[in-house]
């Protein structure tokens, strides 16, 4: 098995076997039967008759026990191949050929008609069984179909001819009834051997007649066939069987046939089987070789068994190897097709991504330009509205003052949105300039809380601030970090109902980072919104009418510019916890600790 696997791997890429293509008109005779003229059809059928008669006469030359019972009957293979390739309509040619062979050999016209009937029915039954159960003329493409051919055609259908023939001869007095079993066995085995060695050769060469061999493959075929013929000739020319030790020299021939089956393919294998069988028959009939016996009938029985064994073994193995190679070729083609499709899809996706990136860049540039250009007229609107409210142009009545205040309020909102758009555009384009310094989180957070404390008091929200005086300083841009903390704390107050609480804590995360938490007891965020919470223009409540959806995106971008991270955890209906990490300036001289809302520190070391 190891040698077979090595042979398979060595042939797989260098000499792939040709496939048996099931083309309905790849056989000349089949095409003529469908489209040929009457003359062409007659010529074809006459050629079939002549070939059958010639093969029959050649086979009967081997008959020793009875003139009509031969150890190898090639016409069985011819008739079965003809029915499979040309159809059931050629039965008259098969019948006429069988009748001609037998009427000129032994017996009477009546017995010859009976034998011819059995020969014709044998081919019809075998072809019918193969067409129904073994994939028709494509029976040598799969190993399972080949095994069914051996069972149905070589072993079962051949009993028809043997039964018809021996019974007819016995009834006509041309064979003794006491020898019925022996003659029947010889007849049946001869037909089986003929089907095994002739039918595959005709079908495989008819379906694939082209010799698509390169020089190296032609050399390998020539050497393999020559070696097979040489070894078989040596084995079957010796007289060892009757005079010397009974060494199993015939297995030398089988080993070479196995090599041919693995390396060369089914078509070349059946050709080698024909040559091997011919040399073995010739040597055995001359009284030499491993099967030569004093009783010639015994010799022929051993020879029939040998030919059947090597034919079935080599043919089934060759078909199995060929089937495996075709499966591997199909798999390789499928892999190549998938790789091409993946490459095409990847190229398409890459082009799409690049296009989207370009669109995003153009959009950011457009937003930046438009936002910058809108600031000038917006500044004028805000100045004029302040002048109106300051009654620089004269006193205002109550309605006019209300309108002026609304103008100023909305102008201020628009200014805030434009600033966010400009900040985001700078972050995405990499134009944000950081001025990092050593900052105390305790001091910076105190300023943020001082500004937002009135907003929390309006909603009776408790602000629980952990003491951060013992924490090391962080290295960050003061204004940018102030903006991040203000955004997180303002969101916490905004989405926490009255009577709730907001907690701000911090701890040393590792030897390089500090982690801060801004948590609340608000409405929380559902899991479907969490993955997109930091996307641009994304709002959990799109119809709320407040916010531009840019605050968290800007905060995340600013934190990442500082080499930190910003994340979120939330449970719907229980609250949200935003956490950020920032690098600190010096390593702390105290163990890692968690600072709670009361300012105490619990050591975790």
XYZ file of C-alpha atoms in Angstrom:
605
model
C 0.000 0.000 0.000
C 2.901 2.334 0.722
C 4.286 1.745 -2.757
C 0.877 2.423 -4.267
C 0.521 5.704 -2.329
C 4.015 6.746 -3.453
C 3.166 5.910 -7.031
C -0.058 7.880 -6.733
C 1.695 10.930 -5.354
C 4.380 10.705 -8.025
C 1.890 10.599 -10.866
C -0.662 13.063 -9.579
C 0.925 16.194 -10.952
C 3.296 14.979 -13.652
C 0.985 12.649 -15.582
C -2.693 13.222 -14.805
C -4.884 10.507 -16.218
C -7.258 11.442 -19.037
C -10.891 11.422 -18.081
C -13.464 9.162 -19.667
C -15.832 11.681 -21.147
C -19.340 10.249 -21.569
C -20.080 11.783 -24.959
C -23.070 10.119 -26.609
C -21.568 10.366 -30.101
C -17.923 9.794 -29.279
C -18.183 6.281 -30.797
C -18.156 6.172 -34.586
C -20.483 3.178 -34.770
C -23.056 4.784 -32.500
C -23.010 7.916 -34.623
C -23.498 5.874 -37.798
C -26.473 4.013 -36.336
C -28.198 7.335 -35.642
C -27.162 9.466 -38.589
C -25.447 7.159 -41.116
C -26.847 5.982 -44.410
C -28.176 2.480 -44.953
C -24.963 1.435 -46.650
C -22.856 2.628 -43.739
C -25.073 0.788 -41.262
C -24.846 -2.419 -43.283
C -21.054 -2.112 -43.454
C -20.908 -1.579 -39.697
C -23.069 -4.620 -38.925
C -21.133 -6.782 -41.391
C -17.890 -5.712 -39.715
C -19.373 -6.672 -36.373
C -20.329 -10.113 -37.734
C -16.871 -10.619 -39.198
C -15.145 -9.586 -35.985
C -17.385 -11.902 -33.957
C -16.694 -14.871 -36.254
C -12.945 -14.251 -36.314
C -12.781 -13.943 -32.505
C -14.966 -17.048 -32.135
C -12.756 -19.151 -34.394
C -9.702 -17.945 -32.517
C -11.292 -18.832 -29.183
C -12.340 -22.304 -30.331
C -8.736 -23.063 -31.193
C -8.195 -23.311 -27.440
C -10.966 -25.900 -26.934
C -9.642 -29.214 -25.637
C -12.307 -30.809 -23.481
C -15.167 -30.203 -25.989
C -15.123 -28.524 -29.443
C -17.666 -25.879 -28.369
C -16.328 -25.216 -24.830
C -13.212 -23.061 -24.706
C -11.343 -21.619 -21.695
C -11.568 -18.106 -23.214
C -14.492 -16.992 -25.381
C -13.691 -13.460 -26.725
C -17.052 -13.050 -28.573
C -18.777 -12.649 -25.190
C -16.802 -9.478 -24.639
C -17.461 -8.285 -28.199
C -21.241 -8.798 -27.991
C -21.506 -7.116 -24.566
C -19.448 -4.121 -25.727
C -21.502 -3.857 -28.931
C -24.794 -3.765 -27.031
C -23.457 -1.148 -24.608
C -21.926 1.087 -27.273
C -24.300 0.615 -30.224
C -27.551 -0.356 -28.558
C -29.797 -3.385 -28.504
C -30.560 -2.984 -32.211
C -27.376 -4.803 -33.270
C -28.647 -8.167 -32.004
C -29.133 -9.603 -35.533
C -25.416 -9.143 -36.199
C -24.509 -10.871 -32.926
C -26.939 -13.722 -33.630
C -25.646 -14.204 -37.186
C -22.029 -14.187 -36.040
C -22.718 -16.720 -33.269
C -24.647 -18.983 -35.638
C -21.880 -18.868 -38.239
C -19.179 -19.788 -35.710
C -21.100 -22.716 -34.272
C -22.553 -24.175 -37.468
C -19.043 -24.408 -38.894
C -17.636 -25.999 -35.739
C -19.776 -28.854 -34.427
C -23.387 -29.879 -34.221
C -26.321 -29.259 -36.523
C -28.198 -26.225 -37.700
C -30.743 -26.664 -34.904
C -28.068 -26.883 -32.187
C -26.243 -23.923 -33.703
C -29.468 -21.898 -33.608
C -29.882 -22.759 -29.914
C -26.281 -21.829 -29.105
C -26.571 -18.578 -31.099
C -29.755 -17.734 -29.190
C -27.956 -18.256 -25.890
C -24.980 -16.138 -27.005
C -27.253 -13.302 -28.097
C -29.399 -13.402 -24.977
C -26.241 -13.452 -22.870
C -25.127 -10.119 -24.323
C -28.606 -8.609 -24.111
C -29.079 -9.612 -20.477
C -25.607 -8.361 -19.512
C -26.095 -5.025 -21.287
C -29.551 -4.559 -19.745
C -28.262 -5.212 -16.227
C -25.317 -2.851 -16.708
C -27.501 -0.099 -18.149
C -29.919 -0.390 -15.257
C -27.514 -0.995 -12.365
C -23.950 -0.066 -13.399
C -24.178 3.312 -15.190
C -24.225 1.995 -18.762
C -21.199 2.541 -20.956
C -19.713 4.751 -18.198
C -19.285 1.665 -16.007
C -15.497 2.075 -15.848
C -15.580 5.565 -14.349
C -16.379 4.465 -10.787
C -15.084 1.520 -8.820
C -18.523 0.496 -7.603
C -19.875 0.279 -11.162
C -16.854 -1.815 -12.192
C -17.519 -4.293 -9.395
C -21.161 -4.516 -10.512
C -19.923 -5.241 -14.045
C -17.889 -8.165 -12.714
C -20.905 -9.541 -10.852
C -23.663 -8.852 -13.383
C -21.969 -9.307 -16.735
C -19.049 -11.646 -16.077
C -20.693 -13.979 -13.544
C -24.490 -13.800 -13.912
C -25.311 -13.100 -17.561
C -22.742 -15.630 -18.802
C -24.777 -18.430 -17.233
C -27.404 -17.859 -19.949
C -25.084 -18.836 -22.798
C -23.597 -21.785 -20.916
C -27.043 -23.144 -20.050
C -28.465 -22.700 -23.568
C -25.364 -24.038 -25.257
C -24.670 -27.148 -23.152
C -28.373 -28.081 -22.967
C -28.734 -27.770 -26.741
C -25.640 -29.900 -27.374
C -26.792 -32.540 -24.888
C -30.292 -32.719 -26.372
C -28.828 -33.059 -29.854
C -26.494 -35.826 -28.765
C -23.331 -33.790 -29.291
C -22.391 -33.853 -25.614
C -22.769 -36.576 -22.992
C -25.147 -35.837 -20.141
C -22.695 -37.208 -17.586
C -20.229 -34.539 -18.672
C -22.839 -31.752 -18.536
C -21.461 -30.154 -15.350
C -17.850 -30.163 -16.539
C -18.690 -28.756 -19.971
C -21.037 -26.153 -18.437
C -18.340 -25.017 -16.003
C -15.731 -24.688 -18.754
C -18.212 -22.836 -21.009
C -19.308 -20.457 -18.234
C -15.753 -19.654 -17.121
C -14.648 -19.144 -20.726
C -17.455 -16.633 -21.331
C -16.703 -14.905 -18.010
C -13.022 -14.546 -18.890
C -13.918 -13.217 -22.331
C -16.190 -10.583 -20.780
C -13.556 -9.584 -18.228
C -10.664 -9.059 -20.644
C -12.355 -8.027 -23.918
C -15.316 -5.814 -22.934
C -13.274 -3.268 -20.918
C -10.675 -2.987 -23.680
C -13.255 -2.277 -26.398
C -15.304 0.201 -24.351
C -12.364 2.168 -22.938
C -10.571 2.479 -26.277
C -13.827 3.336 -28.084
C -14.711 6.105 -25.632
C -11.175 7.543 -25.518
C -9.360 6.665 -28.753
C -6.916 9.593 -28.738
C -3.324 8.960 -27.647
C -2.597 12.112 -25.675
C 0.766 10.897 -24.390
C 3.833 13.038 -24.027
C 7.329 11.646 -24.545
C 7.945 10.769 -20.897
C 4.577 9.048 -20.505
C 5.064 7.147 -23.760
C 8.436 5.937 -22.499
C 6.899 4.824 -19.206
C 4.101 2.943 -21.008
C 6.565 1.266 -23.347
C 8.871 0.151 -20.539
C 6.004 -1.069 -18.342
C 4.312 -3.095 -21.109
C 7.648 -4.488 -22.306
C 8.592 -5.551 -18.795
C 5.183 -7.160 -18.304
C 5.446 -9.131 -21.551
C 9.024 -10.179 -20.767
C 8.256 -11.376 -17.238
C 5.022 -13.123 -18.317
C 6.894 -14.893 -21.123
C 9.586 -16.064 -18.708
C 6.988 -17.283 -16.202
C 4.867 -19.188 -18.728
C 7.768 -20.621 -20.756
C 9.257 -22.511 -17.814
C 8.539 -26.183 -17.199
C 8.847 -25.814 -13.448
C 5.232 -26.663 -12.673
C 5.528 -30.326 -13.602
C 9.208 -31.008 -12.795
C 10.287 -28.580 -10.088
C 9.061 -26.941 -6.896
C 5.718 -25.184 -7.235
C 6.861 -21.597 -6.698
C 4.115 -18.928 -7.167
C 5.906 -17.241 -10.052
C 2.603 -16.028 -11.527
C 2.476 -13.374 -8.812
C 5.389 -11.637 -10.546
C 3.011 -10.873 -13.390
C 0.334 -9.601 -11.016
C 2.782 -7.253 -9.292
C 3.667 -5.612 -12.597
C -0.019 -5.343 -13.505
C -0.670 -3.567 -10.204
C 2.075 -1.081 -11.067
C 0.511 -0.522 -14.506
C -2.926 -0.027 -12.907
C -1.600 2.563 -10.462
C 0.578 4.493 -12.891
C -1.006 4.268 -16.341
C -4.782 4.178 -15.968
C -7.705 1.875 -16.911
C -7.291 1.975 -20.697
C -3.630 0.994 -20.631
C -4.315 -1.543 -17.871
C -6.901 -3.509 -19.872
C -4.474 -3.561 -22.799
C -1.815 -5.015 -20.528
C -4.325 -7.599 -19.235
C -5.065 -8.714 -22.813
C -1.365 -9.148 -23.570
C -0.731 -10.966 -20.304
C -3.717 -13.301 -20.846
C -2.602 -14.078 -24.398
C 0.924 -14.997 -23.330
C -0.406 -17.072 -20.414
C -2.807 -19.019 -22.646
C -0.127 -19.636 -25.247
C 2.359 -20.919 -22.692
C -0.145 -23.103 -20.828
C -1.397 -24.768 -24.034
C 2.232 -25.584 -24.887
C 2.509 -27.390 -21.564
C 4.700 -24.869 -19.768
C 4.226 -22.313 -17.037
C 2.983 -22.511 -13.453
C -0.424 -23.950 -14.450
C 0.752 -26.736 -16.727
C -0.552 -30.101 -15.542
C -0.696 -33.613 -16.944
C -4.479 -33.226 -17.023
C -4.972 -30.440 -19.591
C -8.481 -29.699 -18.375
C -7.121 -28.996 -14.917
C -4.502 -26.708 -16.469
C -7.175 -24.721 -18.284
C -9.287 -24.360 -15.131
C -6.275 -23.004 -13.239
C -5.520 -20.693 -16.151
C -9.111 -19.387 -16.207
C -8.995 -18.667 -12.490
C -5.635 -16.886 -12.876
C -6.819 -14.692 -15.756
C -10.031 -13.834 -13.890
C -8.133 -12.899 -10.727
C -5.547 -10.669 -12.425
C -8.207 -9.057 -14.647
C -10.541 -8.198 -11.781
C -7.727 -7.071 -9.458
C -5.942 -4.867 -11.978
C -9.122 -3.432 -13.530
C -10.814 -2.552 -10.229
C -7.586 -1.045 -8.899
C -7.017 1.009 -12.054
C -10.577 2.342 -12.020
C -10.307 3.189 -8.312
C -7.042 5.078 -8.784
C -8.442 6.901 -11.814
C -11.588 7.829 -9.886
C -9.487 9.166 -7.031
C -7.367 11.219 -9.408
C -10.436 12.692 -11.074
C -11.834 13.586 -7.663
C -8.549 15.274 -6.757
C -8.508 17.147 -10.070
C -12.099 18.271 -9.523
C -11.187 19.359 -6.010
C -8.166 21.278 -7.307
C -10.313 22.970 -9.943
C -12.913 23.815 -7.303
C -10.207 25.254 -5.040
C -8.826 27.332 -7.902
C -12.313 28.558 -8.747
C -12.944 29.486 -5.113
C -9.579 31.222 -4.893
C -10.364 33.246 -8.022
C -13.753 34.186 -6.622
C -12.239 35.138 -3.288
C -9.619 37.250 -5.041
C -12.306 38.916 -7.144
C -14.473 39.582 -4.101
C -11.461 40.816 -2.139
C -10.489 43.169 -4.945
C -14.065 44.433 -5.163
C -14.282 44.924 -1.403
C -10.880 46.615 -1.343
C -11.964 49.014 -4.069
C -15.218 49.658 -2.214
C -13.386 50.299 1.058
C -10.977 52.672 -0.643
C -13.897 54.458 -2.282
C -15.719 54.751 1.040
C -12.564 56.011 2.707
C -12.210 58.626 0.000
C -15.862 59.622 0.412
C -15.352 59.865 4.173
C -12.259 62.014 3.675
C -14.105 64.316 1.260
C -17.061 64.509 3.646
C -14.815 65.416 6.556
C -13.060 68.036 4.459
C -16.405 69.415 3.318
C -17.742 69.507 6.875
C -14.595 71.271 8.041
C -14.771 73.886 5.298
C -18.501 74.495 5.691
C -18.254 74.690 9.472
C -15.420 77.168 9.258
C -17.254 79.321 6.737
C -20.436 79.337 8.842
C -18.658 80.690 11.910
C -18.254 84.189 10.483
C -21.970 84.918 9.810
C -22.868 83.062 13.024
C -20.590 85.334 15.011
C -22.332 88.361 13.492
C -25.753 86.955 14.451
C -24.656 86.377 18.037
C -23.161 89.881 18.376
C -26.263 91.516 16.924
C -28.568 89.489 19.181
C -26.498 90.540 22.223
C -26.767 94.166 21.103
C -30.518 93.823 20.834
C -30.779 92.271 24.281
C -28.523 95.047 25.649
C -30.996 97.593 24.145
C -28.157 99.360 22.332
C -30.602 100.104 19.529
C -33.362 101.157 21.861
C -35.696 99.590 24.403
C -37.470 96.270 23.531
C -40.919 95.222 24.502
C -41.483 91.819 26.074
C -42.178 89.991 22.820
C -39.147 91.472 21.081
C -36.920 90.566 24.010
C -38.245 86.987 23.891
C -37.481 86.683 20.181
C -33.990 88.118 20.644
C -33.232 85.681 23.490
C -34.374 82.726 21.354
C -32.123 83.914 18.536
C -29.174 84.072 20.881
C -29.966 80.648 22.430
C -30.200 78.834 19.107
C -27.180 80.662 17.716
C -25.246 79.429 20.724
C -26.425 75.867 20.054
C -25.393 76.172 16.429
C -21.990 77.491 17.487
C -21.551 74.509 19.776
C -22.432 72.076 16.964
C -20.050 73.784 14.552
C -17.275 73.532 17.122
C -17.957 69.806 17.493
C -17.890 69.324 13.723
C -14.592 71.182 13.473
C -13.093 69.212 16.349
C -14.146 65.890 14.811
C -12.815 66.915 11.412
C -9.450 67.777 12.964
C -9.323 64.478 14.843
C -10.067 62.433 11.720
C -7.576 64.358 9.611
C -4.877 64.111 12.295
C -4.582 67.887 12.682
C -5.294 68.041 16.420
C -2.375 69.559 18.305
C -1.905 68.266 21.828
C -0.062 70.184 24.521
C 0.419 67.506 27.184
C 1.382 68.490 30.702
C 1.367 66.763 34.079
C -2.195 67.143 35.364
C -3.807 66.367 38.683
C -7.067 64.517 38.085
C -8.326 65.739 41.442
C -7.956 69.408 40.480
C -9.229 68.982 36.913
C -12.287 67.024 38.012
C -13.069 69.618 40.681
C -13.324 72.284 37.974
C -15.640 70.094 35.863
C -17.890 69.270 38.800
C -18.084 72.926 39.835
C -19.460 73.850 36.419
C -21.964 70.955 36.219
C -23.042 70.861 39.887
C -25.958 73.301 39.345
C -27.328 71.041 36.581
C -27.262 68.069 38.946
C -28.882 70.040 41.732
C -31.769 70.984 39.481
C -32.609 67.254 39.183
C -31.694 66.396 42.814
C -28.931 64.060 41.568
C -26.288 63.102 44.124
C -22.691 63.524 42.904
C -20.408 60.941 44.577
C -16.835 61.949 43.859
C -14.003 59.700 45.030
C -10.864 61.301 46.398
C -8.056 61.328 43.833
C -5.376 63.293 45.667
C -3.203 60.195 46.140
C -3.233 59.257 42.481
C -0.225 60.086 40.286
C -0.512 62.861 37.750
C -1.545 62.021 34.201
C 0.145 63.409 31.142
C -2.521 64.994 28.974
C -3.708 68.130 27.224
C -5.695 70.015 29.878
C -8.354 71.461 27.579
C -8.898 68.208 25.679
C -9.187 66.095 28.830
C -11.504 68.697 30.375
C -13.731 68.388 27.292
C -13.824 64.555 27.614
C -14.703 64.582 31.324
C -17.302 67.319 30.868
C -18.970 65.344 28.071
C -19.118 62.121 30.083
C -20.362 63.826 33.248
C -22.935 65.918 31.418
C -24.327 62.804 29.675
C -24.532 60.994 33.022
C -26.538 63.860 34.545
C -28.714 64.236 31.448
C -29.803 60.563 31.323
C -30.186 60.043 35.089
C -33.698 60.642 36.413
C -34.384 62.952 39.334
C -33.281 61.503 42.643
C -30.603 59.334 41.069
C -26.867 59.426 41.555
C -23.640 59.799 39.571
C -20.392 58.266 40.788
C -16.878 59.185 39.676
C -13.972 56.991 40.769
C -10.401 56.218 39.749
C -7.715 53.618 40.364
C -4.205 52.713 39.237
C -4.760 50.055 36.589
C -1.169 48.897 36.036
C 2.335 50.299 36.073
C 1.494 52.647 33.179
C -2.189 53.551 33.246
C -4.911 55.015 35.448
C -8.539 53.996 34.986
C -11.444 56.399 35.611
C -15.122 55.504 35.836
C -18.154 57.741 35.345
C -21.225 55.699 36.277
C -24.847 56.618 36.800
C -28.160 55.086 37.850
C -29.944 56.212 34.727
C -31.983 54.429 32.104
C -29.043 52.406 30.713
C -28.290 51.442 27.126
C -29.581 48.291 25.406
C -27.108 45.764 23.970
C -28.088 46.554 20.370
C -26.909 50.173 20.782
C -23.643 49.503 22.648
C -21.524 48.515 19.599
C -22.402 51.825 17.865
C -22.442 54.172 20.827
C -19.173 55.841 19.728
C -20.157 56.181 16.058
C -20.443 59.632 14.536
C -23.936 61.164 14.556
C -25.326 58.117 16.357
C -27.943 58.753 19.035
C -29.676 56.144 21.190
C -32.842 58.254 21.097
C -32.818 59.783 17.602
C -36.076 61.677 18.144
C -35.031 63.260 21.401
C -34.067 66.480 19.620
C -31.032 67.040 21.868
C -27.389 66.605 20.979
C -25.665 66.146 17.655
C -24.425 62.600 18.222
C -20.785 63.735 18.036
C -19.845 64.119 21.694
C -18.849 60.522 22.412
C -17.105 60.141 19.050
C -15.009 63.244 19.838
C -14.328 62.028 23.380
C -13.134 58.621 22.144
C -10.916 60.220 19.509
C -9.318 62.569 22.058
C -8.686 59.786 24.565
C -7.057 57.603 21.895
C -4.852 60.532 20.855
C -3.517 60.492 24.425
C -2.701 56.778 24.133
C -5.679 55.707 26.215
C -8.972 53.902 25.687
C -12.627 54.736 26.211
C -15.278 52.053 26.728
C -18.737 51.515 28.107
C -20.704 48.935 30.071
C -24.420 49.227 30.622
C -27.474 47.349 31.811
C -30.802 48.545 30.518
C -32.872 50.053 33.340
C -29.979 50.011 35.853
C -27.431 52.497 34.609
C -24.300 53.023 32.540
C -20.584 52.973 33.337
C -18.127 54.783 31.056
C -14.472 54.015 31.752
C -11.323 55.508 30.325
C -7.635 54.725 30.742
C -4.850 57.304 30.586
C -1.087 56.979 30.993
C 0.363 58.591 34.116
C 3.692 60.344 34.456
C 5.518 58.499 37.243
C 5.148 55.075 38.837
C 3.333 55.265 42.188
C 5.150 54.307 45.367
C 2.062 52.696 46.888
C 0.232 49.442 46.176
C -2.627 49.384 43.738
C -5.796 50.687 45.376
C -9.408 51.404 44.637
C -10.769 54.791 45.769
C -14.389 54.731 46.825
C -16.857 57.595 47.130
C -15.818 58.334 50.707
C -12.204 58.915 49.817
C -10.832 55.798 51.574
C -8.452 53.446 49.828
C -8.632 49.626 50.142
C -5.356 47.908 49.359
C -5.591 45.032 46.852
C -1.951 43.966 47.045
